[in-house]
Coordinates of C-alpha atoms and ligand atoms in Angstrom, one line a residue:
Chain A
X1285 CA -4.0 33.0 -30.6
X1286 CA -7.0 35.2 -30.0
X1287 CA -8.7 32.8 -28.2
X1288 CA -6.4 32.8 -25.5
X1289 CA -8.1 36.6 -24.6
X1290 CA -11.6 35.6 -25.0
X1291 CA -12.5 37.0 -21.6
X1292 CA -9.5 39.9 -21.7
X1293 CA -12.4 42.7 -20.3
X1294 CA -13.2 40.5 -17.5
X1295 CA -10.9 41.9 -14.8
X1296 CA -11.4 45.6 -16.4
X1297 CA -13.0 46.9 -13.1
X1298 CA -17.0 48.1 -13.9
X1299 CA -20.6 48.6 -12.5
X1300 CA -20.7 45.4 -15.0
X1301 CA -18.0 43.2 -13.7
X1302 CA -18.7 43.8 -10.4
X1303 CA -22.4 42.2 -11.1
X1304 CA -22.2 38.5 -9.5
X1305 CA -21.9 36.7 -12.7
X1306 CA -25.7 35.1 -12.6
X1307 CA -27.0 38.5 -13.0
X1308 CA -25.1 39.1 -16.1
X1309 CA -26.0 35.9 -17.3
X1310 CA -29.4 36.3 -16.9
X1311 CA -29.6 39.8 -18.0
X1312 CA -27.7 39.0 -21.1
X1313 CA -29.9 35.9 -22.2
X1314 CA -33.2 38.1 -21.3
X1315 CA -32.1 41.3 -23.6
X1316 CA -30.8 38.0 -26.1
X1317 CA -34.4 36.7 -26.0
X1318 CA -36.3 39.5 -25.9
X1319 CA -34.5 40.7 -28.8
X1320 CA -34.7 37.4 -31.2
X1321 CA -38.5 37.4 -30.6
X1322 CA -39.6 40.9 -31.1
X1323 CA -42.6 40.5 -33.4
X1324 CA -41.4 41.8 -37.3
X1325 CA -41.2 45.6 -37.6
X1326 CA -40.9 46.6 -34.1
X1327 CA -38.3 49.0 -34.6
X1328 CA -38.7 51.0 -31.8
X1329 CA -38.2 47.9 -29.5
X1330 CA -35.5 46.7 -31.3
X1331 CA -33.8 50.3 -31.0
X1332 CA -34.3 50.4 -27.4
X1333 CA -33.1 46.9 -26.7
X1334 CA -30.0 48.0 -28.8
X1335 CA -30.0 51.0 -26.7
X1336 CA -29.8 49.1 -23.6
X1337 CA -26.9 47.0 -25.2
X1338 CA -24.8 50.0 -26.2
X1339 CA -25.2 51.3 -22.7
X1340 CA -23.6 48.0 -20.9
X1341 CA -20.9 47.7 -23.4
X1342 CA -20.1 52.0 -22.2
X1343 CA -20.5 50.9 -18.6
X1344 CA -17.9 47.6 -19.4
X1345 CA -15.6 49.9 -21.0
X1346 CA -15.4 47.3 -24.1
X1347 CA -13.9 48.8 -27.5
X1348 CA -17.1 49.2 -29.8
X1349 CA -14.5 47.7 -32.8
X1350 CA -13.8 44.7 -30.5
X1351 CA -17.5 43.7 -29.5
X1352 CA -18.2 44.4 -34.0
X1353 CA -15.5 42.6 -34.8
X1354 CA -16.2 39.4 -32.2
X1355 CA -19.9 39.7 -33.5
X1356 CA -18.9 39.7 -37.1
X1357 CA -18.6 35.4 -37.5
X1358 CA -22.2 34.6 -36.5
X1359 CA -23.4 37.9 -38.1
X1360 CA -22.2 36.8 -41.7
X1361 CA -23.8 33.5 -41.5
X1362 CA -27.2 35.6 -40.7
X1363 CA -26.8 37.4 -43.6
X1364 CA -26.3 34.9 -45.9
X1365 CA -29.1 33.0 -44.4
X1366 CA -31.4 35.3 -44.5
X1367 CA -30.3 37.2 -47.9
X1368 CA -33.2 35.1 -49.9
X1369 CA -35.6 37.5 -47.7
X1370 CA -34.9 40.4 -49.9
X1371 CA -36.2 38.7 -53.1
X1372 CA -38.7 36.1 -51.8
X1373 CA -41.0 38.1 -50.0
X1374 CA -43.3 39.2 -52.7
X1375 CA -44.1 43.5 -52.9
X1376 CA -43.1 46.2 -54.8
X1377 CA -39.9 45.6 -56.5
X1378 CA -37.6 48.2 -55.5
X1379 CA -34.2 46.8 -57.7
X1380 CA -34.8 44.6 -61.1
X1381 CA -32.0 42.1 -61.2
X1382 CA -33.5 40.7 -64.6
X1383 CA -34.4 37.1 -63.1
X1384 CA -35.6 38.4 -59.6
X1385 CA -36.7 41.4 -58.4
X1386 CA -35.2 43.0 -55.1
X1387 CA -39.1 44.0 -52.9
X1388 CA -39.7 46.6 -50.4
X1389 CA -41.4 44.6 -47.8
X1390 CA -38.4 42.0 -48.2
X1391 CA -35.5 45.0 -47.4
X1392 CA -37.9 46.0 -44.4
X1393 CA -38.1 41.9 -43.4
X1394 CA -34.2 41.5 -44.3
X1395 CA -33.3 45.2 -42.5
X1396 CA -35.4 44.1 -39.1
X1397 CA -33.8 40.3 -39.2
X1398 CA -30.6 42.1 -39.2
X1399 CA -31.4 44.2 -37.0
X1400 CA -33.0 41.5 -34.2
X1401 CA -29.9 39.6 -34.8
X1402 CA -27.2 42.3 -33.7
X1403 CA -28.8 43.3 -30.7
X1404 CA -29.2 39.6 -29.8
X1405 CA -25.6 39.2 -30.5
X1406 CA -24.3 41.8 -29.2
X1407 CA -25.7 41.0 -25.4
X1408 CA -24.2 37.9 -26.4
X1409 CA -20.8 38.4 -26.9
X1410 CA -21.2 41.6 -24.6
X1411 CA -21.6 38.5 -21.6
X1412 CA -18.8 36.5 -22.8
X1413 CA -15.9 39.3 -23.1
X1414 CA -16.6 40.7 -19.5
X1415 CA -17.2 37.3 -17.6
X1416 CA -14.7 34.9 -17.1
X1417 CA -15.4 31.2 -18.2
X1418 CA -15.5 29.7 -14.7
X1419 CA -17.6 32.4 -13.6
X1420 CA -20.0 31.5 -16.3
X1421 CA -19.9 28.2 -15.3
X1422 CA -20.4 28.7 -12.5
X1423 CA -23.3 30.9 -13.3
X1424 CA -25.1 28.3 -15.1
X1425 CA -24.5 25.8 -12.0
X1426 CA -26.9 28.2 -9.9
X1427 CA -29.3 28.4 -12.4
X1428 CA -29.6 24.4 -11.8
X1429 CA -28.2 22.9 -15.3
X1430 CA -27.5 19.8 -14.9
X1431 CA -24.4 18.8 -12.7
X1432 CA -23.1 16.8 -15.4
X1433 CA -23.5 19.3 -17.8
X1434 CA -21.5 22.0 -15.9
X1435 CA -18.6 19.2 -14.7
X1436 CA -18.6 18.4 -18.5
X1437 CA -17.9 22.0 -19.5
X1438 CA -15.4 22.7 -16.5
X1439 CA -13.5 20.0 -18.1
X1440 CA -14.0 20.9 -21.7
X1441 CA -12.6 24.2 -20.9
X1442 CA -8.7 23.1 -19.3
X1443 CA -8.8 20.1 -22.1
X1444 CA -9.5 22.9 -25.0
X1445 CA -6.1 24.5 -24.2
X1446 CA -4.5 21.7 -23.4
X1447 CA -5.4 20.6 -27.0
X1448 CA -4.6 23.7 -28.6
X1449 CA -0.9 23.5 -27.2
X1450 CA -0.8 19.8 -28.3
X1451 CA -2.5 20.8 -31.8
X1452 CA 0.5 24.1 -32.0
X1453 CA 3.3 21.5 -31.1
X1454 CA 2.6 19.0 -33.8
X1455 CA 2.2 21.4 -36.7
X1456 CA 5.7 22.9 -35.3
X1457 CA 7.4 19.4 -35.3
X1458 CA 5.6 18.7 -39.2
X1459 CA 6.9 22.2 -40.6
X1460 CA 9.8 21.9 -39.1
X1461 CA 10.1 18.5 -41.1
X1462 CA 9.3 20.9 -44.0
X1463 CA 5.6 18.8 -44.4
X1464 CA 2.8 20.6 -45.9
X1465 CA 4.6 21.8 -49.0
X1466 CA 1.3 21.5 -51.8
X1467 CA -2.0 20.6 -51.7
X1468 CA -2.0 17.2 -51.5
X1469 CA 1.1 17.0 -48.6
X1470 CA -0.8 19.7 -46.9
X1471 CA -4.3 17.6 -46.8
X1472 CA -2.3 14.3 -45.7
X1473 CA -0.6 16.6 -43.1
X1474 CA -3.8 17.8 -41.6
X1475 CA -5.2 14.6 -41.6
X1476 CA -2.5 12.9 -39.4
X1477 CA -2.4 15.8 -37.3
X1478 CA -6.0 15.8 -36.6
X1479 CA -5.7 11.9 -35.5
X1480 CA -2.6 12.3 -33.6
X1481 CA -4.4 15.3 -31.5
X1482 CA -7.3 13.1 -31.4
X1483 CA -5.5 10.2 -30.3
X1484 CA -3.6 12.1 -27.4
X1485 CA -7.2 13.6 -26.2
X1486 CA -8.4 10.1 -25.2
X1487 CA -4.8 9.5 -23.7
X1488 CA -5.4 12.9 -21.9
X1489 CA -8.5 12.1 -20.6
X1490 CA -7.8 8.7 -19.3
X1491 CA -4.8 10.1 -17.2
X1492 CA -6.9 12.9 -16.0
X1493 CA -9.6 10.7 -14.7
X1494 CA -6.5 8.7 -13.0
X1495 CA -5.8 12.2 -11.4
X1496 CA -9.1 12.7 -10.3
X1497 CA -9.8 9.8 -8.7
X1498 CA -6.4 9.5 -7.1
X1499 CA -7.8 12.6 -5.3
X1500 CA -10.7 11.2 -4.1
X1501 CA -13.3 12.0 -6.9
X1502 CA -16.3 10.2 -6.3
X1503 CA -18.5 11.7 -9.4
X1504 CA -19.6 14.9 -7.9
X1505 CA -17.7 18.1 -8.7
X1506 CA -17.8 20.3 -5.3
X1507 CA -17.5 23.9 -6.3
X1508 CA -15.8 27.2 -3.7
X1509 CA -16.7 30.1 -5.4
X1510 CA -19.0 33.0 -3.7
X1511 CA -20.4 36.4 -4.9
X1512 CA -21.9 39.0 -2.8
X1513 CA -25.1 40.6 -4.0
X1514 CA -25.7 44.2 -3.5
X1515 CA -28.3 46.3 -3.1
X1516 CA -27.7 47.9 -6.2
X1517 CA -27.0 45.2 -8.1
X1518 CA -30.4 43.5 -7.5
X1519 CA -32.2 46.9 -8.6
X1520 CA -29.7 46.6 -11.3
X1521 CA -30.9 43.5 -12.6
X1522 CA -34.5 44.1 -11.9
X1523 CA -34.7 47.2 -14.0
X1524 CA -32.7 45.4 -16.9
X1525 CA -35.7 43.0 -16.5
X1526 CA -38.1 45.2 -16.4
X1527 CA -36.9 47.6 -19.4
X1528 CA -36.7 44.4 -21.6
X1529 CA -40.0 43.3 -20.7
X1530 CA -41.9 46.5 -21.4
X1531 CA -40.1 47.0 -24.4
X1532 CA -41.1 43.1 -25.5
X1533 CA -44.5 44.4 -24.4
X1534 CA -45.1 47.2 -26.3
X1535 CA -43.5 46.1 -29.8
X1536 CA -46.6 43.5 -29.6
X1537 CA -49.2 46.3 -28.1
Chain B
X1171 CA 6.2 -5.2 15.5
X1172 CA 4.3 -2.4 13.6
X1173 CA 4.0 -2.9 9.8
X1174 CA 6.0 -0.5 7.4
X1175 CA 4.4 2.7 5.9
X1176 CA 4.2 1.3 2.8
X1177 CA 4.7 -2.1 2.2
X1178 CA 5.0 -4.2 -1.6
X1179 CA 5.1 -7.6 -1.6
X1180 CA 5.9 -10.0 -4.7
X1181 CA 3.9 -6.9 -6.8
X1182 CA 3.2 -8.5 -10.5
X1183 CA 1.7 -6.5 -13.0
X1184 CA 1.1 -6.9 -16.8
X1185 CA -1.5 -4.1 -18.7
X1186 CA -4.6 -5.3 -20.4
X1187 CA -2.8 -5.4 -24.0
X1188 CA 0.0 -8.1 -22.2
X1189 CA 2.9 -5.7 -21.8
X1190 CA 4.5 -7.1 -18.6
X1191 CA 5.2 -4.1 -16.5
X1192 CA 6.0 -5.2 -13.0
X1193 CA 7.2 -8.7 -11.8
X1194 CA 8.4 -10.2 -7.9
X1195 CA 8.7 -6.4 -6.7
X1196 CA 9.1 -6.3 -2.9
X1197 CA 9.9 -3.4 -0.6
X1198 CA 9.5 -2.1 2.5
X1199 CA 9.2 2.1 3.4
X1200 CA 9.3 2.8 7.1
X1201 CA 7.8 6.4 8.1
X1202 CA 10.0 9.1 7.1
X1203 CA 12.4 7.4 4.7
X1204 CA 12.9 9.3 1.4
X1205 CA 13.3 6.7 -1.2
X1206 CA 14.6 7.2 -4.9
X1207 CA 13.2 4.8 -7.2
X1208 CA 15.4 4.6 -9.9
X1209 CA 15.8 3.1 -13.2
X1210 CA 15.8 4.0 -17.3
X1211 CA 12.4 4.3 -19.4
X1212 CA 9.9 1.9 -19.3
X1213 CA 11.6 0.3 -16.1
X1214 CA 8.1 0.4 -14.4
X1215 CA 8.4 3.5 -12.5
X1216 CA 5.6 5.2 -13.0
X1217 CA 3.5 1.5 -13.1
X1218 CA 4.7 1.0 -9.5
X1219 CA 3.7 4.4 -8.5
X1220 CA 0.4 3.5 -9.6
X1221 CA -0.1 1.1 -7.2
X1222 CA 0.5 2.4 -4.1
X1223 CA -3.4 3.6 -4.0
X1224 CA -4.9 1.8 -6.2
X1225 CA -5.1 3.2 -9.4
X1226 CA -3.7 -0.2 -10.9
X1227 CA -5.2 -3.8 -9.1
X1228 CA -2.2 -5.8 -8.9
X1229 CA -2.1 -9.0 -11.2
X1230 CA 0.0 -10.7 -8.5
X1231 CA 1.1 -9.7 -4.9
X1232 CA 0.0 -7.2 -3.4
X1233 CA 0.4 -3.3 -1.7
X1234 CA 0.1 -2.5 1.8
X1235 CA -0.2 1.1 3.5
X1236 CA -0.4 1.1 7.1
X1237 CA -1.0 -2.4 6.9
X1238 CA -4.2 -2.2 5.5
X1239 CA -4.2 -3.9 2.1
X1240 CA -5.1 -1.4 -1.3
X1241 CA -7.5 -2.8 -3.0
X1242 CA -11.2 -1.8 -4.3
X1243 CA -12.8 -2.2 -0.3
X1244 CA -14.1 0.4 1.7
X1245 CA -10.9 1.4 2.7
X1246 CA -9.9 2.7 -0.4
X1247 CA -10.6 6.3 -0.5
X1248 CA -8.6 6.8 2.9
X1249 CA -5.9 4.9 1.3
X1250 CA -6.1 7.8 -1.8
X1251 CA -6.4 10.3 1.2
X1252 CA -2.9 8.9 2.3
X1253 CA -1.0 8.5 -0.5
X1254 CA -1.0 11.7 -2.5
X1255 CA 0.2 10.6 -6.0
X1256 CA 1.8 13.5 -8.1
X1257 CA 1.5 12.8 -11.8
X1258 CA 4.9 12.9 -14.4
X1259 CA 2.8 15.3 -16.5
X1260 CA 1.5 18.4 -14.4
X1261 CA -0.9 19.2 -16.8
X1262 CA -3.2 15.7 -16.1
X1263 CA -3.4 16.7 -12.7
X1264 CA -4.8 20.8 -13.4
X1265 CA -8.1 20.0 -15.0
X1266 CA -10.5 22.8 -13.5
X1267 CA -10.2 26.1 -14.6
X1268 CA -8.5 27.7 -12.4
X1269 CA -5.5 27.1 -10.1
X1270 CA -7.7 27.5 -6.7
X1271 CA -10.3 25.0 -8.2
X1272 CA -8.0 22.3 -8.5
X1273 CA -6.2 23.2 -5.6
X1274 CA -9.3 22.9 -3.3
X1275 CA -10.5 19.8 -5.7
X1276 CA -8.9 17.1 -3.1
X1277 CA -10.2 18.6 0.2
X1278 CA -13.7 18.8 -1.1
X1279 CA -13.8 15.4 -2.5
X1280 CA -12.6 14.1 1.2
X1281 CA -16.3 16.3 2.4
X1282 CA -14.4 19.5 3.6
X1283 CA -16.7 22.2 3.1
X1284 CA -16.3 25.5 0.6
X1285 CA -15.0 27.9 2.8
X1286 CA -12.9 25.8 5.0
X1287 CA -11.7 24.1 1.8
X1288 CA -10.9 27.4 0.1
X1289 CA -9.1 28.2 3.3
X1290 CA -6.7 25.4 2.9
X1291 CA -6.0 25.4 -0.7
X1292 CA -5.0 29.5 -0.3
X1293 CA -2.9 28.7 3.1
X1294 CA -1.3 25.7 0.3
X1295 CA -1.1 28.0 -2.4
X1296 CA 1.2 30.8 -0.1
X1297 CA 3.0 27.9 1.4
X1298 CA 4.3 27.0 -2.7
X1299 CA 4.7 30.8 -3.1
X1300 CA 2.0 30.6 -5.8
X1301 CA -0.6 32.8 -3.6
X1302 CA -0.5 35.9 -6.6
X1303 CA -1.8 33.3 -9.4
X1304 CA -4.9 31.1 -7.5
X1305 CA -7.1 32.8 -10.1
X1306 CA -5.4 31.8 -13.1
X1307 CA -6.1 28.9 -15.5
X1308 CA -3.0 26.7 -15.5
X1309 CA -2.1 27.4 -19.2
X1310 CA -1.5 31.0 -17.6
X1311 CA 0.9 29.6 -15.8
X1312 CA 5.1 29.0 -16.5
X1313 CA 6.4 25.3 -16.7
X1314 CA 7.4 25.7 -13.1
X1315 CA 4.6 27.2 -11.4
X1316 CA 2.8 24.2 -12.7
X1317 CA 4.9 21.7 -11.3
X1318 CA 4.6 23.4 -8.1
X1319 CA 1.1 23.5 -8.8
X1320 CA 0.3 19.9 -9.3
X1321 CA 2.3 19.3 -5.9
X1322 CA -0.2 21.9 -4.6
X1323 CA -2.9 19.9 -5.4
X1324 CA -2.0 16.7 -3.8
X1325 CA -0.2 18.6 -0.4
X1326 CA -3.5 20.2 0.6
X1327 CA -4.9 16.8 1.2
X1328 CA -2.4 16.3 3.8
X1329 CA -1.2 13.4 3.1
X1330 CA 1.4 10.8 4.8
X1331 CA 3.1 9.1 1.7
X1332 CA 4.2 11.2 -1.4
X1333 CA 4.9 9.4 -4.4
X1334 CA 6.0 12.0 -6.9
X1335 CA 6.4 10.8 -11.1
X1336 CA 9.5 12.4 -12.4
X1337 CA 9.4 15.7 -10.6
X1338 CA 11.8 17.3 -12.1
X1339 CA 11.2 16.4 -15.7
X1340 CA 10.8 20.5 -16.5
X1341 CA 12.6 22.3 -13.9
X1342 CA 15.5 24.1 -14.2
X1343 CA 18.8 23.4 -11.8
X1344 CA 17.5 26.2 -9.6
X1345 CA 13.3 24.7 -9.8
X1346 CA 15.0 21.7 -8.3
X1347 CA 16.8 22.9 -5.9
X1348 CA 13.8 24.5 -4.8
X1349 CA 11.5 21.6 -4.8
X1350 CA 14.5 19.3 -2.8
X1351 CA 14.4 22.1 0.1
X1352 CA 10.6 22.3 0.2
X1353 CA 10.2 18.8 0.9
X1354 CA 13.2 17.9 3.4
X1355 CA 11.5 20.6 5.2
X1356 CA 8.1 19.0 5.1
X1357 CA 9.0 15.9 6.3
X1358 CA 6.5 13.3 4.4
X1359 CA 7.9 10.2 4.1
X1360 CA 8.7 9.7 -0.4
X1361 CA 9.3 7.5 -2.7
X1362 CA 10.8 9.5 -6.1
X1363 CA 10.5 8.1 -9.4
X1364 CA 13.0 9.5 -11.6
X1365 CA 16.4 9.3 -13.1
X1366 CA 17.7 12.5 -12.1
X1367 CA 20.4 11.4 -10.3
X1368 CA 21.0 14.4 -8.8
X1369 CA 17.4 15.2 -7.5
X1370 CA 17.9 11.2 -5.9
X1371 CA 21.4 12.1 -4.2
X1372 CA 20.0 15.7 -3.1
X1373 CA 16.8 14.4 -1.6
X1374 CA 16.9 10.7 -0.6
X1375 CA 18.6 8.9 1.6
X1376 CA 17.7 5.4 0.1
X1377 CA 17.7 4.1 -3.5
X1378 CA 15.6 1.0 -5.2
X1379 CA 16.4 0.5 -9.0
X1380 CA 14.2 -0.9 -11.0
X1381 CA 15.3 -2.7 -14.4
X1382 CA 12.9 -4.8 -16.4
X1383 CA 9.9 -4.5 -13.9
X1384 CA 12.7 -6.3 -11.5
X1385 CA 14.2 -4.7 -8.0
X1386 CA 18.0 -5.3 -9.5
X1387 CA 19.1 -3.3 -6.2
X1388 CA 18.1 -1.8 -3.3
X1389 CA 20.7 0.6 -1.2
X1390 CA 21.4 3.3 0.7
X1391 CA 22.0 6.0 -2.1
X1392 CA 25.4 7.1 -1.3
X1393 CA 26.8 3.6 -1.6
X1394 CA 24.4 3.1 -4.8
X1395 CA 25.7 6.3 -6.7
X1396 CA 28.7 5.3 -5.8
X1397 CA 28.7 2.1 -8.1
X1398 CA 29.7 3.0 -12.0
X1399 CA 29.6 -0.2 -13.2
X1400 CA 25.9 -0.9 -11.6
X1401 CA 25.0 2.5 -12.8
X1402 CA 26.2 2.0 -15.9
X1403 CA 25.0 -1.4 -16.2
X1404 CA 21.2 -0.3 -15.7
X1405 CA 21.6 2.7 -17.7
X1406 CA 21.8 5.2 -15.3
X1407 CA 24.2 8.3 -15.9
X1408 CA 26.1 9.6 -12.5
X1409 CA 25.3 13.0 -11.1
X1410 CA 26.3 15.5 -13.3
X1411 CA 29.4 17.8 -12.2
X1412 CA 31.3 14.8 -10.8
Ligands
LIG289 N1 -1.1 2.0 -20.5 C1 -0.2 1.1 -20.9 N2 -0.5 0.1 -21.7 C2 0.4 -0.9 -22.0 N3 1.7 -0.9 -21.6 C3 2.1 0.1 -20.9 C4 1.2 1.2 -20.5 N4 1.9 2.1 -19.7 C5 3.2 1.6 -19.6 N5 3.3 0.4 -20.3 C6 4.5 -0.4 -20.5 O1 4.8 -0.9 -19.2 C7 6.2 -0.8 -19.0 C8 6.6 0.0 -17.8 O2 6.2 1.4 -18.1 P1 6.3 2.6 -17.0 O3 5.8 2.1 -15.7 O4 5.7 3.7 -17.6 O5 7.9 2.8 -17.0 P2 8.7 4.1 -16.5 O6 7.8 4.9 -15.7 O7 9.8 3.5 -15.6 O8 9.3 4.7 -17.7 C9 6.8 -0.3 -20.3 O9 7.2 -1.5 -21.1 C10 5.7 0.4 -20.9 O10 5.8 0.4 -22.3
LIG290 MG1 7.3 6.9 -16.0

């Protein structure tokens, strides 16, 4: 299952995995931002920002294919959304298609959307193939979210795979009863599956919180990990900041 | 007279939909004993396991450790400090990401700070011979190393009873082996739930079975195992190889 390598560059040893995992969250959100809001038609800025991207995805030493294909989801449901662009935007009709007319200022709108939306992505999933969950997590502790929040994650992430394994041994035990032959079997099959998996989450839980209070869990999640900053990686982050602001600066000059 | 480690006195117990679970059980577990509680499915293993600190109020009766009654006082979390309960299911006991997080969960519950706490759950870690795979997320991690794991979790805490669910419910002849030598050496005093009959001759030295939420007997193991028609009786199959 692919999702079992989500995070398969985090361990490949960079300038970018060595970053304590706060700067790469905040670096990634700022390029994110800065990227989602550039004003329409700054392509320059957009190009830079995507420049900047490109850069940390050499520096990670992530497969260009991989990051594409991991974008690729979210990026389809841009397009689509944002397909009506082409013909709403009134202008110059560039391509009759009899009922509606295809304009030049919507391709430029359409093109720039596009284009906002894959460097935004890209930092995105960029941050999420090279850092490891609980370093993420942990990352989004120190920038003060909400204990609950982060304790609520932590435990979303184990309870995910422990769900996935559940969700993989039921369909094994149906099939292997020879269930889900046809349409009809097949929606009655997914059905019971999903309420048996659903059923054995609130079972899981309720042992889990058994577990955690035998321990001596009192509602506060006590975290270990600690990252050393360097020099290098503070100027690091700063000039990340800084390139992202001046380009968000200058697309609006 | 000092008062037993662990002492269980007239212990009823029905669940909240009526199921009667537990009923009259009394025993006594003096400091070191290693005790096999014994007894087939839905005997009430794993319910009476669940009392000893204080997961489950009992509906009758009561539990004692170190004479000082479990119940929801004060007391209560150094009562969870000195039972360390290790569930049948290894998985319900890793619910952090990874192996060192739960590991260090107990210590920093009890106020042990970060490094100190990280300290002790590697020093547990090496002691299992898990110290290569603290990083990991537990679904990394084989059947066994997750058993050994979820005893990881509930060692580091130190504590001086260790009631352990079925231990051996996914380890191979050699995995048990294993586990038996690892805790003779340690030396805390147990009580096993299980019905591995060869994990109860191999590691205790005393054996309670339970039949019906009922204590139907209570032996030294050897003369226990030794009984076919008890065994068989209570549906409990010998040691294999014999
Ligand atoms: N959460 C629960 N709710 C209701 N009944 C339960 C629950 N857990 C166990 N039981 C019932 O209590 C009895 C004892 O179960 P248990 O202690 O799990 O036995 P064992 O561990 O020996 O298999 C059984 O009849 C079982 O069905
Ligand atoms: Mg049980």
């Amino acid at each position: 299952m692919s999702f079992h390598h989500l995070d398969q560059f985090a361990t490949v040893p960079s300038p970018v995995t060595a970053m304590p995992p706060v700067a790469r969250l905040v670096g990634a959100t700022s390029v994110a931002v800065g990227a989602a809001t550039l004003p329409l038609g700054a392509w320059p800025a957009a190009a830079a920002l995507g420049a900047l991207v490109a850069a940390m995805t050499l520096l990670a030493r992530v497969p260009v294919p991989l990051l594409l294909r991991r974008m690729s989801g979210p990026l389809a449901f841009v397009l689509l959304a944002s397909a009506g662009l082409l013909v709403f935007v009134p202008g110059d009709p560039v391509l009759d298609l009899g009922w509606v007319a295809v304009t030049r200022p919507g391709v430029e709108r359409f093109g720039f959307v596009l284009a906002r939306a894959v460097v935004a992505l890209s930092a995105a999933v960029l941050l999420v193939t090279t850092t490891e969950f609980p370093d993420l997590l942990d990352a989004l502790r120190r920038l003060r979210l909400p204990r609950v929040v982060t304790t609520a994650l932590s435990l979303a992430y184990r309870l995910l795979y422990l769900l996935m394994e559940e969700l993989e041994r039921l369909l094994r035990a149906a099939r292997s009863r020879n269930a889900g032959a046809g349409a009809a079997s097949r929606r009655r099959l997914a059905a019971g599956v999903a309420a048996a998996v659903l059923q054995r989450a609130f079972a899981r839980a309720e042992r889990t919180h058994r577990a955690m209070l035998a321990r001596g869990y009192q509602g506060e999640l006590a975290t270990l990990t600690e990252w050393r900053w360097r020099a290098w990686m503070v100027a690091a982050l700063a000039t990340l900041l800084g390139l992202v602001l001046v380009t968000a600066v200058l697309a609006r000059g | 007279m000092t008062a037993p480690l662990v002492e269980i006195r007239e212990l009823g117990f029905h669940y909240p939909d009526g199921t009667p679970a537990l009923d009259g059980v009394s025993l006594a577990v003096a400091r070191g004993e290693r005790v096999a509680v014994l007894g087939p499915t839905g005997s009430g293993k794993s319910t009476l396991l669940q009392h000893l600190n204080g997961l489950l109020r009992p509906t009758a009766g009561g539990v004692w450790i170190e004479g000082v009654t479990v119940d929801a006082g004060p007391g209560l979390s150094d009562i969870r400090r000195k039972v360390g309960l290790v569930f049948q299911d290894p998985n319900d006991q890793l619910f952090l990401p990874t192996l060192m997080e739960d590991v260090a969960f107990g210590p920093l519950n009890d106020g042990v700070g970060p490094v100190d706490a990280a300290a002790r759950a590697t020093a547990m870690l090496r002691e299992l011979g898990l110290d290569g795979v603290g990083a990991r997320a537990a679904h990394h991690l084989s059947g066994g190393e997750r058993r050994l794991a979820a005893l990881a979790t509930v060692l580091v805490s130190r504590p001086v009873v260790l009631a352990l669910d079925e231990p051996t419910g996914d380890l191979d002849a050699r995995g048990r082996m294993r586990l038996v030598d690892l805790l003779r050496a340690r030396g805390e005093t147990l009580l096993v739930a299980t019905h591995d009959l060869t994990l109860a001759r191999a590691l205790c030295g005393r054996g309670v079975v339970l039949y019906g939420g009922r204590v139907v007997a209570d032996r030294e193991l050897g003369a226990l195992l030794a009984d076919r028609a008890l065994l068989e009786r209570y549906g409990l199959e010998s040691p294999s190889g014999e």
